[in-house]
mmCIF file of C-alpha atoms in Angstrom:
data_model
loop_
_atom_site.group_PDB
_atom_site.id
_atom_site.type_symbol
_atom_site.label_atom_id
_atom_site.label_comp_id
_atom_site.label_asym_id
_atom_site.label_seq_id
_atom_site.Cartn_x
_atom_site.Cartn_y
_atom_site.Cartn_z
ATOM 1 C CA MET A 1 0.000 0.000 0.000
ATOM 2 C CA THR A 2 1.321 3.429 -0.926
ATOM 3 C CA HIS A 3 0.835 6.257 1.534
ATOM 4 C CA SER A 4 0.728 9.852 0.459
ATOM 5 C CA PRO A 5 2.761 12.423 2.324
ATOM 6 C CA ALA A 6 1.046 14.068 5.269
ATOM 7 C CA GLY A 7 -1.200 16.861 4.120
ATOM 8 C CA SER A 8 -1.891 15.384 0.671
ATOM 9 C CA ARG A 9 -5.175 16.474 -0.753
ATOM 10 C CA ILE A 10 -7.204 16.088 -3.890
ATOM 11 C CA VAL A 11 -8.957 19.251 -5.002
ATOM 12 C CA VAL A 12 -12.220 18.854 -6.926
ATOM 13 C CA GLY A 13 -14.107 21.625 -8.671
ATOM 14 C CA VAL A 14 -17.848 21.043 -8.392
ATOM 15 C CA ASP A 15 -20.509 22.587 -10.600
ATOM 16 C CA GLY A 16 -23.463 20.204 -10.310
ATOM 17 C CA SER A 17 -22.794 18.479 -13.634
ATOM 18 C CA ALA A 18 -22.549 14.741 -14.222
ATOM 19 C CA ALA A 19 -18.809 15.181 -14.802
ATOM 20 C CA SER A 20 -18.514 16.964 -11.468
ATOM 21 C CA ASP A 21 -20.247 14.107 -9.643
ATOM 22 C CA ALA A 22 -17.988 11.614 -11.429
ATOM 23 C CA ALA A 23 -14.949 13.667 -10.357
ATOM 24 C CA VAL A 24 -16.118 13.593 -6.723
ATOM 25 C CA ARG A 25 -16.515 9.803 -6.878
ATOM 26 C CA TRP A 26 -13.064 9.462 -8.478
ATOM 27 C CA ALA A 27 -11.486 11.725 -5.854
ATOM 28 C CA VAL A 28 -13.077 9.760 -3.013
ATOM 29 C CA ARG A 29 -11.675 6.499 -4.404
ATOM 30 C CA GLU A 30 -8.219 8.041 -4.769
ATOM 31 C CA ALA A 31 -8.322 9.585 -1.296
ATOM 32 C CA ARG A 32 -9.180 6.243 0.237
ATOM 33 C CA LEU A 33 -6.318 4.547 -1.615
ATOM 34 C CA ARG A 34 -3.792 7.265 -0.802
ATOM 35 C CA HIS A 35 -5.000 8.295 2.664
ATOM 36 C CA ALA A 36 -5.458 11.827 1.363
ATOM 37 C CA THR A 37 -8.133 14.437 1.985
ATOM 38 C CA VAL A 38 -10.652 15.638 -0.573
ATOM 39 C CA HIS A 39 -11.199 19.383 -0.860
ATOM 40 C CA LEU A 40 -14.398 20.306 -2.724
ATOM 41 C CA VAL A 41 -14.519 23.742 -4.338
ATOM 42 C CA SER A 42 -17.503 25.568 -5.790
ATOM 43 C CA ALA A 43 -16.510 28.843 -7.396
ATOM 44 C CA TYR A 44 -18.659 31.655 -8.701
ATOM 45 C CA HIS A 45 -17.559 35.008 -10.006
ATOM 46 C CA THR A 46 -19.544 38.202 -9.572
ATOM 47 C CA ASP A 47 -17.251 40.542 -11.514
ATOM 48 C CA SER A 48 -19.569 41.805 -14.266
ATOM 49 C CA ARG A 49 -16.582 42.661 -16.463
ATOM 50 C CA GLN A 50 -15.996 38.925 -16.855
ATOM 51 C CA ARG A 51 -19.500 38.199 -18.171
ATOM 52 C CA ALA A 52 -20.333 37.678 -21.804
ATOM 53 C CA HIS A 53 -21.649 40.923 -23.283
ATOM 54 C CA TYR A 54 -24.579 39.166 -24.949
ATOM 55 C CA VAL A 55 -26.102 37.860 -21.691
ATOM 56 C CA PRO A 56 -29.124 40.014 -20.875
ATOM 57 C CA PRO A 57 -28.968 41.717 -17.459
ATOM 58 C CA SER A 58 -32.365 40.289 -16.515
ATOM 59 C CA SER A 59 -31.006 36.721 -16.678
ATOM 60 C CA ARG A 60 -28.092 37.422 -14.336
ATOM 61 C CA MET A 61 -28.247 36.381 -10.711
ATOM 62 C CA THR A 62 -27.398 38.738 -7.894
ATOM 63 C CA ALA A 63 -24.170 38.156 -5.986
ATOM 64 C CA GLN A 64 -26.185 36.689 -3.098
ATOM 65 C CA GLU A 65 -28.059 34.339 -5.441
ATOM 66 C CA GLU A 66 -24.787 33.201 -7.007
ATOM 67 C CA ARG A 67 -23.274 32.532 -3.582
ATOM 68 C CA CYS A 68 -26.364 30.566 -2.485
ATOM 69 C CA ALA A 69 -26.218 28.516 -5.682
ATOM 70 C CA ALA A 70 -22.512 27.783 -5.146
ATOM 71 C CA GLU A 71 -23.182 26.798 -1.520
ATOM 72 C CA ALA A 72 -25.925 24.412 -2.658
ATOM 73 C CA LEU A 73 -23.573 22.831 -5.199
ATOM 74 C CA VAL A 74 -20.804 22.261 -2.676
ATOM 75 C CA ALA A 75 -23.337 20.935 -0.127
ATOM 76 C CA ALA A 76 -24.614 18.364 -2.647
ATOM 77 C CA ALA A 77 -21.061 17.307 -3.528
ATOM 78 C CA THR A 78 -20.197 17.072 0.169
ATOM 79 C CA GLU A 79 -23.200 14.827 0.755
ATOM 80 C CA LEU A 80 -22.083 12.566 -2.099
ATOM 81 C CA ALA A 81 -18.527 12.338 -0.761
ATOM 82 C CA ARG A 82 -19.653 11.751 2.845
ATOM 83 C CA ARG A 83 -21.246 8.475 1.806
ATOM 84 C CA TYR A 84 -17.795 6.987 1.268
ATOM 85 C CA LEU A 85 -15.293 9.166 3.092
ATOM 86 C CA PRO A 86 -14.899 9.930 6.796
ATOM 87 C CA PRO A 87 -15.479 13.586 7.776
ATOM 88 C CA GLU A 88 -11.840 14.151 8.762
ATOM 89 C CA GLN A 89 -10.826 13.463 5.139
ATOM 90 C CA LEU A 90 -13.233 15.997 3.643
ATOM 91 C CA THR A 91 -13.186 19.783 3.402
ATOM 92 C CA ALA A 92 -15.185 22.197 1.254
ATOM 93 C CA GLU A 93 -14.955 25.785 0.082
ATOM 94 C CA VAL A 94 -17.100 28.329 -1.735
ATOM 95 C CA ALA A 95 -15.122 31.095 -3.425
ATOM 96 C CA ASN A 96 -16.008 34.291 -5.284
ATOM 97 C CA GLU A 97 -13.227 34.048 -7.863
ATOM 98 C CA PRO A 98 -12.920 32.694 -11.392
ATOM 99 C CA PRO A 99 -13.085 28.880 -11.077
ATOM 100 C CA ALA A 100 -9.705 28.128 -12.672
ATOM 101 C CA ARG A 101 -7.986 30.676 -10.418
ATOM 102 C CA VAL A 102 -9.477 29.063 -7.307
ATOM 103 C CA LEU A 103 -8.552 25.550 -8.409
ATOM 104 C CA LEU A 104 -5.009 26.574 -9.284
ATOM 105 C CA GLY A 105 -4.551 28.861 -6.309
ATOM 106 C CA THR A 106 -2.788 31.376 -8.524
ATOM 107 C CA THR A 107 -3.351 34.535 -10.520
ATOM 108 C CA ARG A 108 -0.525 34.189 -13.039
ATOM 109 C CA PRO A 109 -1.415 34.299 -16.744
ATOM 110 C CA ALA A 110 -1.709 31.174 -18.884
ATOM 111 C CA PRO A 111 1.403 30.223 -20.843
ATOM 112 C CA GLN A 112 1.082 30.871 -24.590
ATOM 113 C CA PRO A 113 2.612 27.798 -26.291
ATOM 114 C CA GLY A 114 0.574 24.624 -26.837
ATOM 115 C CA GLN A 115 -3.144 24.035 -26.797
ATOM 116 C CA PRO A 116 -4.903 21.320 -24.793
ATOM 117 C CA PRO A 117 -7.588 19.283 -26.558
ATOM 118 C CA GLN A 118 -10.736 21.258 -27.341
ATOM 119 C CA ALA A 119 -12.867 18.626 -25.604
ATOM 120 C CA ILE A 120 -11.619 20.093 -22.335
ATOM 121 C CA GLY A 121 -13.744 22.962 -21.050
ATOM 122 C CA PRO A 122 -12.769 26.534 -20.220
ATOM 123 C CA VAL A 123 -12.030 25.787 -16.556
ATOM 124 C CA ALA A 124 -10.107 22.542 -17.080
ATOM 125 C CA ARG A 125 -7.975 23.979 -19.880
ATOM 126 C CA PRO A 126 -5.995 26.468 -17.736
ATOM 127 C CA CYS A 127 -5.808 23.930 -14.904
ATOM 128 C CA VAL A 128 -4.146 21.404 -17.208
ATOM 129 C CA ARG A 129 -1.777 24.069 -18.564
ATOM 130 C CA GLN A 130 -0.764 25.754 -15.322
ATOM 131 C CA ALA A 131 -0.986 23.236 -12.489
ATOM 132 C CA HIS A 132 2.123 22.364 -10.508
ATOM 133 C CA CYS A 133 0.686 18.967 -9.671
ATOM 134 C CA PRO A 134 -1.058 16.123 -11.510
ATOM 135 C CA VAL A 135 -4.470 17.039 -12.949
ATOM 136 C CA VAL A 136 -7.186 14.515 -13.715
ATOM 137 C CA VAL A 137 -10.077 15.449 -15.989
ATOM 138 C CA VAL A 138 -12.932 13.047 -15.343
ATOM 139 C CA SER A 139 -15.537 12.163 -17.932
ATOM 140 C CA PRO A 140 -19.198 12.150 -16.846
ATOM 141 C CA ASP A 141 -19.243 8.501 -17.983
ATOM 142 C CA ASP A 142 -16.537 7.552 -15.462
ATOM 143 C CA ARG A 143 -17.791 4.825 -13.197
#
């Protein structure tokens, strides 16, 4: 059996999608194998300058509504993970930052050379490019 160094954790971005749930299940399995913790992150971003210009203002949520939605997402992911992981191996966070920035824990710009596959979404792409640790992108079909 391989033990991870003390303090090892697996960070999972959750957004309520099937892929997100599959990523939580994958992370729980890995954490159990490696005696690591799972850190669930739900990020939302209220900076209106970052929004697509074509989104009508009436369809935008308030900052409080966005935070409540993010809290609900992380609560659902936490409930899923708690089925298989002891509480001391599970933490969660809701952050008002761009999702990739929260997952990476950095604000540095993306490197220019190379392009990841287009099948990877706009949050996973910078995570794959910039992470200083292994990154796993989980398919919603992962069982």
